[in-house]
Amino acid sequence: MSTRKQIILGAHFPGVNNTTVWQDPDSGSQIEFKSFKHMAESAERGKFDFLFLAEGLRLREQRGKIHDLDVVGRPDTFAVLAALSSVTSNLGLIGTINATFNEPYEVARQFATLDHLSAGRAAWNVVTSSDAFTGANFRRGGYLDRELRYERARELVQTARELWDSWAPNAIAADKQTGRFLNEENAGAFAHTGDQFEIRGRFNVPRPPQGHPVILQAGDSAQGREFAAQTADAIFTRHGTLDEGIAFSRDVKARAVRNGRSADDLKVLPGVGFILGDTDADAEEINREVRLQQVSPQTAILLLEQVWNRDLSSYDADGPLPKVDPDVESISIIQGRARIVDGVLETAQRYRALAEAKNLSIRELIVEVTSRGLFVGSARTIADKLDEFVLAGASDGFILVPHIVPHGMDRFVDEVVPLLQERGALRAEYDSGSTLRENLGLTPATPATVWAERAGDLEAAAS
Amino acid sequence: MPQIPSSVVPNFSDQPAPKSIQLSVALDGAGWHPAAWREPGARPADLFTSAYWADLAFEAERGLLDFITIEDSLGLQSEHFGTGADHRTDQVRGRLDAALLASALGPITSSIGLIPTVTTTHTEPFHVSKTIASLDYASNGRAGWRVQVSSRRHESEHFGRRDIPEIDRKWARTEHGRRVIGELFDEAADAIEVVRRLWDSWESDAEIRDAETGRFIDRDKLHYIEFEGDHFSVKGPSITPRPPQGQPVVTALAHAPIPYQLAARGADLVFITPQTIDDIPHLVAQVRDAERLVNRTGTPLLIHADLLVLLNETQRGATERLARLNASDGTDLRSDAAIVATTPQQLADQLVEWSAAGLDGFRLRPAVLPDDLRAITRGVVPALQRAGLFRAGYEQDTLRQRLGLPEAVNRYAAIA
Ligand SMILES: Cc1cc2nc3c(=O)[nH]c(=O)nc-3n(C[C@@H](O)[C@H](O)[C@H](O)COP(=O)(O)O)c2cc1C
């Protein structure tokens, strides 16, 4: 077994966005369980570390109407992952779960259950992207402003860890002879007092097999990065170029170290698309076709509207960019998706310059500017590129986003995986009985008290 | 060949065939007797593994049962009702989330209905709706939901959002007590309404994949539910398309008028707890009264009786088993449901008799797992089959169909 750095691989079951090419005759259901099963089985066949599910809690709207061009609709994250736990045996199961519309007791219980059902393969991607728009679907309603969202997320994860720690690893005796079921009278006892939650009682799920399910964070602001550096085991990013990746990794790993952790405690996992061809030229050709399917004329206008924040429906996608500037004043016309508010004018400027220099129509421009994080080429080219990223320190691995459901991962598994295995960059077999935490090369779960102490030290150091 | 007792010999005359009996089991931990986990066949160390639950589900499916329910709560098990968790170390404590457990059973079973318990008091109806809908997808139309109100103070302390007073029998009868309980049940009725509207919020053919116009869905077939109630409001539509059954089967356990009304307002099936056969007409009448009181329209509630069962080849053996388990636990078993310690054949006879008194079926709570579950699937079921009152194989695909519920009409499509 080679000791060279291993590439972490995750399969992203494509969610609701324009990357998923539903017009393709090979495209199947994004809802039926057999689609999830197929992709999970492919990923497991390819000795991937995990399958990843994104989440959104309200259907997207643009100009006040439900988005109808992209794939819409998805099942519940927990239900799908629990169902997958019984048809897979080694694959990690990562669920994106919002920190604003869930309560610690419940969410800790769901992840602990998933960890038990999967014998140690559960992970939580903590996201905070929420606003009053999404809140309209929830009892607690509510909008939390940016600052508070991460505060709540931080305390939510801390509290979940306290709940997972509330049962000792050996709390269950189950000794028929002595009649002792529990080794401790107070299994699950907890009391948490903080700004966000004041809760106490007894947690009712025994300690998860991993101790703590693995925590991921996705979010790019300075606050998001700091949250990841303080709390997460891995960070899901969008940085798809080598230079951006190196800069990003340096930044977040340095933040982890400043938070009293080691650089290796925080794995960096960019989400990347890939287009696989028989040759590089073939892949480029496929890519052109796929990009045009992903960016239909209607989609091009909608994506431009997301920057311009204006109704551009009267514009021709094959024509030039609007002369009018983006509207930065009024509220966003797109809802249900995080909007870049900073730098909208700069972005528009950049788009204009690019369109001018290359003589691009709206659609051509959108095709160009939205192809970030995409690896195109033959199997060998893609294997080389993935490896190059990891060896250069631009990432610890990848969350691969196929553009076809559910067979989009098959060819990668058949063609790229063997090449990675050949060079010792990917396991040939799972270690028997290994947990996701172990597969990712993470250290055993750090007790909640240690996380809390670290946060306390930081506050003390800051004051 | 075993001798078939005359009481259950099938009737081949021209008279209408007796209605077949619907039968399910309620699964909970090591079984419903607190000392069950100490029995030789029990697997107390496996209660938190999926293999344990898979084996139980396979056994229930082997017995062709209509469905299994899985108990749950948002607090630790306790011998007290209102005052929070006890400190006992000699009984099973801890449980997995029932909805996830049922989801894990979805793809590995093929016919049995899966009905997890999910509370309405703390859990977001938006989450409940998509969880049960997704269970319906993972099981190809076999999902249900057992609605449960969480009225326990210690559970509310696990959430810290609201203060629920400690509820005991005496207080529950005071005016204030009645009001608090009434509100919890009104909220539960709202939660069911929200969940059901969300299930209908996508018409079945909303996904059009129309390459011509570039539209993936027909947005006119998606509906905002715009629910506004006293306790919360929910906008919709769901993020999850309409589940295979349209409306998964909603069930509730009820012992009193307010819970009967909740069932009558929102459920398809109610579990009741007669102690003797003589209770049945009266309890059924109460359920029907509740239906009238809330102006229920459409299909009347299916009524199943809960029985806690402990079985043995001989009556004497059953009685002795119960005594042994009671001794092991230190107290006599108590339950809201009638406790029946008997032989499989006698239980089958009792089910035939009780169902003729006005019930659609039974939910049996096995005292000990897997022993009493096996006695049901391998003893009680064959006896009912011999009587011509139970299927010989699974015939319908979905749980709704199997229970004889009509196809779920989409309320929004109907208006259009
Ligand atoms: C790669 C990536 C993937 C994301 N996936 C999701 C998702 O599936 N669901 C979601 O609600 N938010 C998702 N987000 C957004 C958020 O995680 C994040 O909370 C939001 O961007 C606000 O935080 P920020 O300001 O730090 O970026 C994703 C973000 C990134 C960078």
Coordinates of N, CA and C in Angstrom, one line a residue, chain B residues 181-323:
Chain B
I181 N -54.8 21.0 26.8 CA -54.8 19.8 26.0 C -55.6 20.0 24.7
G182 N -56.7 20.8 24.8 CA -57.4 21.1 23.6 C -56.6 21.8 22.6
E183 N -55.7 22.8 23.1 CA -54.9 23.5 22.1 C -53.8 22.6 21.5
L184 N -53.3 21.7 22.3 CA -52.3 20.8 21.7 C -52.9 20.0 20.6
F185 N -54.2 19.5 20.8 CA -54.8 18.7 19.8 C -55.3 19.6 18.6
D186 N -55.7 20.8 18.8 CA -56.0 21.7 17.7 C -54.8 21.9 16.9
E187 N -53.7 22.1 17.5 CA -52.4 22.3 16.8 C -52.1 21.1 16.0
A188 N -52.3 19.9 16.6 CA -52.0 18.7 15.9 C -52.9 18.5 14.6
A189 N -54.2 19.0 14.8 CA -55.1 18.9 13.6 C -54.6 19.8 12.5
D190 N -54.1 21.0 12.9 CA -53.5 21.9 11.9 C -52.3 21.3 11.3
A191 N -51.5 20.6 12.1 CA -50.3 20.0 11.5 C -50.6 19.0 10.5
I192 N -51.7 18.2 10.8 CA -52.1 17.1 9.8 C -52.6 17.8 8.5
E193 N -53.4 18.9 8.7 CA -53.9 19.6 7.6 C -52.8 20.1 6.7
V194 N -51.8 20.7 7.3 CA -50.6 21.2 6.6 C -49.9 20.1 5.8
V195 N -49.7 19.0 6.5 CA -49.0 17.9 5.9 C -49.8 17.4 4.7
R196 N -51.1 17.3 4.8 CA -51.9 16.8 3.7 C -52.0 17.7 2.6
R197 N -52.1 19.0 2.9 CA -52.1 20.0 1.8 C -50.7 20.0 1.0
L198 N -49.6 19.8 1.8 CA -48.3 19.8 1.1 C -48.2 18.5 0.2
W199 N -48.8 17.4 0.6 CA -48.8 16.2 -0.2 C -49.5 16.5 -1.5
D200 N -50.6 17.3 -1.4 CA -51.3 17.7 -2.6 C -50.8 18.8 -3.4
S201 N -49.7 19.5 -2.9 CA -49.3 20.7 -3.4 C -48.7 20.6 -4.8
W202 N -48.3 19.4 -5.2 CA -47.9 19.1 -6.5 C -48.9 18.2 -7.1
E203 N -49.4 18.6 -8.3 CA -50.3 17.6 -9.0 C -49.4 16.5 -9.5
S204 N -50.0 15.3 -9.7 CA -49.1 14.1 -10.0 C -48.4 14.3 -11.3
D205 N -49.0 15.1 -12.2 CA -48.4 15.2 -13.5 C -47.7 16.6 -13.7
A206 N -47.2 17.1 -12.6 CA -46.6 18.5 -12.7 C -45.3 18.5 -13.4
E207 N -44.6 17.3 -13.4 CA -43.3 17.3 -14.1 C -43.5 17.0 -15.5
I208 N -43.2 17.9 -16.4 CA -43.6 17.7 -17.8 C -42.3 17.5 -18.7
R209 N -41.2 18.0 -18.3 CA -40.0 17.8 -19.1 C -40.2 18.2 -20.6
D210 N -40.7 19.3 -20.8 CA -41.1 19.7 -22.2 C -39.9 20.4 -22.9
A211 N -39.2 19.6 -23.7 CA -38.0 20.2 -24.3 C -38.3 21.3 -25.2
E212 N -39.4 21.3 -25.8 CA -39.9 22.4 -26.7 C -39.8 23.7 -26.1
T213 N -40.4 23.9 -24.9 CA -40.5 25.2 -24.3 C -39.3 25.3 -23.2
G214 N -38.6 24.2 -23.0 CA -37.5 24.3 -22.0 C -38.0 24.2 -20.6
R215 N -39.3 23.8 -20.4 CA -39.8 23.8 -19.1 C -39.8 22.4 -18.5
F216 N -39.2 22.3 -17.3 CA -39.2 21.0 -16.6 C -40.5 20.7 -15.9
I217 N -41.1 21.7 -15.3 CA -42.4 21.5 -14.7 C -43.4 22.5 -15.3
D218 N -44.7 22.1 -15.1 CA -45.8 23.0 -15.4 C -46.1 23.7 -14.1
R219 N -45.6 25.0 -13.9 CA -45.8 25.6 -12.6 C -47.2 25.8 -12.2
D220 N -48.1 25.7 -13.2 CA -49.5 25.9 -12.8 C -50.1 24.6 -12.0
K221 N -49.3 23.6 -12.1 CA -49.7 22.4 -11.3 C -49.0 22.2 -10.0
L222 N -48.4 23.3 -9.6 CA -47.8 23.4 -8.2 C -48.6 24.5 -7.5
H223 N -48.9 24.2 -6.2 CA -49.8 25.1 -5.5 C -49.3 25.5 -4.2
Y224 N -49.4 26.8 -3.9 CA -49.1 27.4 -2.6 C -50.3 26.9 -1.7
I225 N -49.9 26.4 -0.5 CA -51.0 25.9 0.4 C -51.6 27.0 1.2
E226 N -50.8 28.1 1.5 CA -51.3 29.3 2.2 C -52.0 28.9 3.5
F227 N -51.4 28.1 4.3 CA -52.1 27.7 5.5 C -51.9 28.8 6.6
E228 N -53.0 29.2 7.2 CA -53.0 30.2 8.3 C -53.8 29.6 9.4
G229 N -53.1 29.3 10.5 CA -53.8 28.8 11.7 C -53.5 29.6 12.9
D230 N -54.1 29.2 14.0 CA -53.9 29.9 15.3 C -52.4 29.7 15.8
H231 N -51.8 28.6 15.4 CA -50.5 28.3 16.0 C -49.3 28.5 15.0
F232 N -49.6 28.4 13.7 CA -48.5 28.7 12.8 C -49.1 28.8 11.4
S233 N -48.3 29.3 10.5 CA -48.7 29.4 9.1 C -47.6 28.8 8.2
V234 N -48.0 28.2 7.1 CA -47.1 27.6 6.2 C -47.5 27.9 4.8
K235 N -46.5 28.3 4.0 CA -46.8 28.8 2.6 C -46.8 27.7 1.5
G236 N -45.8 26.8 1.5 CA -45.8 25.8 0.5 C -45.3 26.4 -0.8
P237 N -45.3 25.7 -2.0 CA -45.6 24.2 -2.0 C -44.5 23.4 -1.4
S238 N -44.7 22.1 -1.3 CA -43.6 21.2 -0.8 C -42.4 21.3 -1.7
I239 N -41.3 20.9 -1.2 CA -40.1 20.7 -2.1 C -40.2 19.3 -2.7
T240 N -41.0 18.4 -2.2 CA -41.1 17.0 -2.6 C -42.4 16.8 -3.4
P241 N -42.2 16.3 -4.6 CA -43.4 16.0 -5.4 C -44.4 15.1 -4.7
R242 N -45.6 15.1 -5.3 CA -46.7 14.2 -4.7 C -46.2 12.8 -4.5
P243 N -46.4 12.2 -3.3 CA -45.9 10.8 -3.1 C -46.7 9.8 -3.9
P244 N -46.2 8.6 -4.1 CA -46.9 7.6 -4.9 C -48.3 7.3 -4.5
Q245 N -48.6 7.3 -3.2 CA -50.0 7.1 -2.8 C -50.8 8.3 -2.8
G246 N -50.2 9.4 -3.2 CA -51.0 10.7 -3.1 C -51.0 11.1 -1.7
Q247 N -51.8 10.4 -0.9 CA -51.9 10.7 0.5 C -51.5 9.4 1.2
P248 N -50.3 9.4 1.8 CA -49.9 8.2 2.7 C -51.0 8.1 3.8
V249 N -51.0 6.9 4.4 CA -52.1 6.6 5.4 C -51.8 7.3 6.7
V250 N -52.7 8.1 7.2 CA -52.5 8.8 8.5 C -53.3 8.0 9.6
T251 N -52.6 7.7 10.7 CA -53.3 7.0 11.7 C -53.0 7.7 13.1
A252 N -53.9 7.4 14.1 CA -53.7 8.0 15.4 C -54.3 7.0 16.4
L253 N -53.6 7.0 17.6 CA -54.1 6.2 18.7 C -54.9 7.1 19.5
A254 N -56.1 6.7 20.0 CA -57.0 7.6 20.7 C -57.7 6.8 21.8
H255 N -57.9 7.5 23.0 CA -58.6 6.9 24.1 C -59.7 7.7 24.6
A256 N -60.0 8.9 24.1 CA -60.9 9.8 24.7 C -61.5 10.7 23.6
P257 N -62.6 11.5 23.9 CA -63.2 12.3 22.9 C -62.3 13.2 22.1
I258 N -61.5 14.0 22.8 CA -60.7 14.9 22.1 C -59.8 14.2 21.1
P259 N -59.1 13.2 21.5 CA -58.3 12.4 20.5 C -59.1 11.8 19.4
Y260 N -60.3 11.3 19.7 CA -61.2 10.8 18.7 C -61.5 11.9 17.7
Q261 N -61.7 13.1 18.2 CA -62.0 14.1 17.2 C -60.8 14.5 16.3
L262 N -59.6 14.4 16.9 CA -58.4 14.6 16.1 C -58.4 13.6 15.0
A263 N -58.6 12.3 15.4 CA -58.6 11.3 14.4 C -59.6 11.5 13.3
A264 N -60.8 11.9 13.8 CA -61.9 12.1 12.8 C -61.6 13.3 11.9
R265 N -60.9 14.3 12.4 CA -60.6 15.5 11.6 C -59.5 15.1 10.5
G266 N -58.5 14.3 10.9 CA -57.4 14.2 10.0 C -56.9 12.8 9.6
A267 N -57.3 11.8 10.3 CA -56.7 10.5 10.1 C -57.6 9.6 9.1
D268 N -56.9 8.5 8.7 CA -57.6 7.5 7.9 C -58.0 6.3 8.8
L269 N -57.2 6.2 9.9 CA -57.4 5.0 10.7 C -57.1 5.4 12.1
V270 N -58.0 4.8 13.0 CA -57.8 5.1 14.4 C -57.6 3.8 15.2
F271 N -56.6 3.9 16.1 CA -56.4 2.7 17.0 C -57.1 3.0 18.3
I272 N -58.0 2.1 18.7 CA -58.7 2.3 20.0 C -58.3 1.1 21.0
T273 N -58.7 1.3 22.2 CA -58.2 0.3 23.2 C -59.4 -0.3 24.1
P274 N -60.3 -1.1 23.4 CA -61.3 -1.8 24.2 C -60.7 -2.8 25.2
Q275 N -61.2 -2.9 26.4 CA -60.7 -3.9 27.3 C -61.4 -5.2 27.2
T276 N -62.7 -5.1 26.8 CA -63.4 -6.4 26.6 C -64.3 -6.2 25.3
I277 N -64.8 -7.3 24.9 CA -65.7 -7.2 23.7 C -66.9 -6.2 23.9
D278 N -67.3 -6.2 25.1 CA -68.5 -5.3 25.4 C -68.2 -3.8 25.3
D279 N -66.9 -3.5 25.3 CA -66.5 -2.1 25.1 C -66.7 -1.6 23.7
I280 N -66.6 -2.6 22.8 CA -66.5 -2.2 21.4 C -67.6 -1.3 20.8
P281 N -68.9 -1.8 21.0 CA -70.0 -1.0 20.4 C -69.9 0.5 20.9
H282 N -69.7 0.6 22.2 CA -69.6 1.9 22.8 C -68.5 2.8 22.2
L283 N -67.3 2.2 22.1 CA -66.2 2.9 21.6 C -66.3 3.3 20.2
V284 N -66.9 2.4 19.4 CA -67.1 2.6 18.0 C -68.1 3.8 17.8
A285 N -69.1 3.7 18.7 CA -70.1 4.8 18.7 C -69.5 6.2 19.0
Q286 N -68.6 6.1 19.9 CA -67.9 7.4 20.3 C -67.1 7.9 19.1
V287 N -66.4 7.0 18.4 CA -65.6 7.4 17.2 C -66.6 8.0 16.1
R288 N -67.7 7.3 15.9 CA -68.7 7.8 14.9 C -69.3 9.2 15.4
D289 N -69.5 9.3 16.7 CA -70.0 10.6 17.2 C -69.0 11.7 16.9
A290 N -67.7 11.4 17.1 CA -66.7 12.4 16.9 C -66.7 12.7 15.4
E291 N -66.9 11.8 14.5 CA -66.9 12.1 13.1 C -68.0 13.0 12.8
R292 N -69.2 12.8 13.4 CA -70.3 13.7 13.1 C -70.0 15.1 13.7
L293 N -69.4 15.1 14.9 CA -69.2 16.4 15.5 C -68.2 17.3 14.7
V294 N -67.3 16.7 14.0 CA -66.3 17.5 13.3 C -66.7 17.5 11.8
N295 N -67.9 17.0 11.5 CA -68.4 17.0 10.1 C -67.4 16.3 9.1
R296 N -67.0 15.2 9.5 CA -66.1 14.5 8.6 C -66.9 14.1 7.4
T297 N -66.3 14.3 6.2 CA -66.9 13.8 5.0 C -66.0 12.7 4.4
G298 N -66.5 12.0 3.4 CA -65.6 11.0 2.8 C -65.6 9.7 3.6
T299 N -64.6 9.0 3.4 CA -64.5 7.6 4.0 C -64.5 7.7 5.5
P300 N -65.3 6.9 6.2 CA -65.3 6.8 7.6 C -63.9 6.3 8.1
L301 N -63.6 6.6 9.3 CA -62.3 6.1 9.9 C -62.3 4.5 9.9
L302 N -61.2 3.9 9.5 CA -61.0 2.5 9.8 C -60.7 2.4 11.3
I303 N -61.3 1.4 12.0 CA -61.1 1.3 13.4 C -60.4 0.0 13.7
H304 N -59.2 0.2 14.3 CA -58.5 -1.0 14.7 C -58.3 -1.0 16.3
A305 N -58.4 -2.2 16.9 CA -58.2 -2.2 18.3 C -56.7 -2.6 18.6
D306 N -56.2 -2.0 19.6 CA -54.8 -2.4 20.1 C -55.0 -3.4 21.1
L307 N -54.2 -4.5 21.0 CA -54.1 -5.5 22.1 C -52.6 -5.8 22.4
L308 N -52.3 -5.9 23.6 CA -50.9 -6.2 24.0 C -50.9 -7.8 24.2
V309 N -50.2 -8.5 23.4 CA -50.3 -9.9 23.4 C -49.1 -10.7 23.8
L310 N -49.3 -11.7 24.5 CA -48.3 -12.6 25.0 C -48.7 -14.0 24.7
L311 N -48.0 -14.8 23.9 CA -48.6 -16.0 23.4 C -47.7 -17.2 23.8
N312 N -48.4 -18.4 23.9 CA -47.7 -19.6 24.2 C -48.6 -20.8 23.6
E313 N -48.0 -21.9 23.4 CA -48.8 -23.0 22.9 C -49.9 -23.4 23.8
T314 N -49.8 -23.3 25.1 CA -50.9 -23.6 26.0 C -51.3 -22.3 26.7
Q315 N -52.5 -22.3 27.2 CA -53.0 -21.2 28.0 C -52.2 -21.1 29.3
R316 N -51.9 -22.2 29.8 CA -51.2 -22.2 31.1 C -49.8 -21.7 30.9
G317 N -49.2 -22.1 29.8 CA -47.8 -21.6 29.5 C -47.8 -20.1 29.3
A318 N -48.9 -19.6 28.7 CA -48.9 -18.1 28.5 C -49.1 -17.4 29.8
T319 N -49.9 -17.9 30.7 CA -50.1 -17.3 32.0 C -48.8 -17.3 32.8
E320 N -48.1 -18.5 32.7 CA -46.9 -18.6 33.4 C -45.8 -17.7 32.9
R321 N -45.8 -17.5 31.6 CA -44.8 -16.6 31.0 C -45.0 -15.2 31.4
L322 N -46.3 -14.8 31.5 CA -46.6 -13.4 31.9 C -46.1 -13.3 33.4
A323 N -46.4 -14.3 34.2 CA -46.0 -14.2 35.6 C -44.5 -14.1 35.7

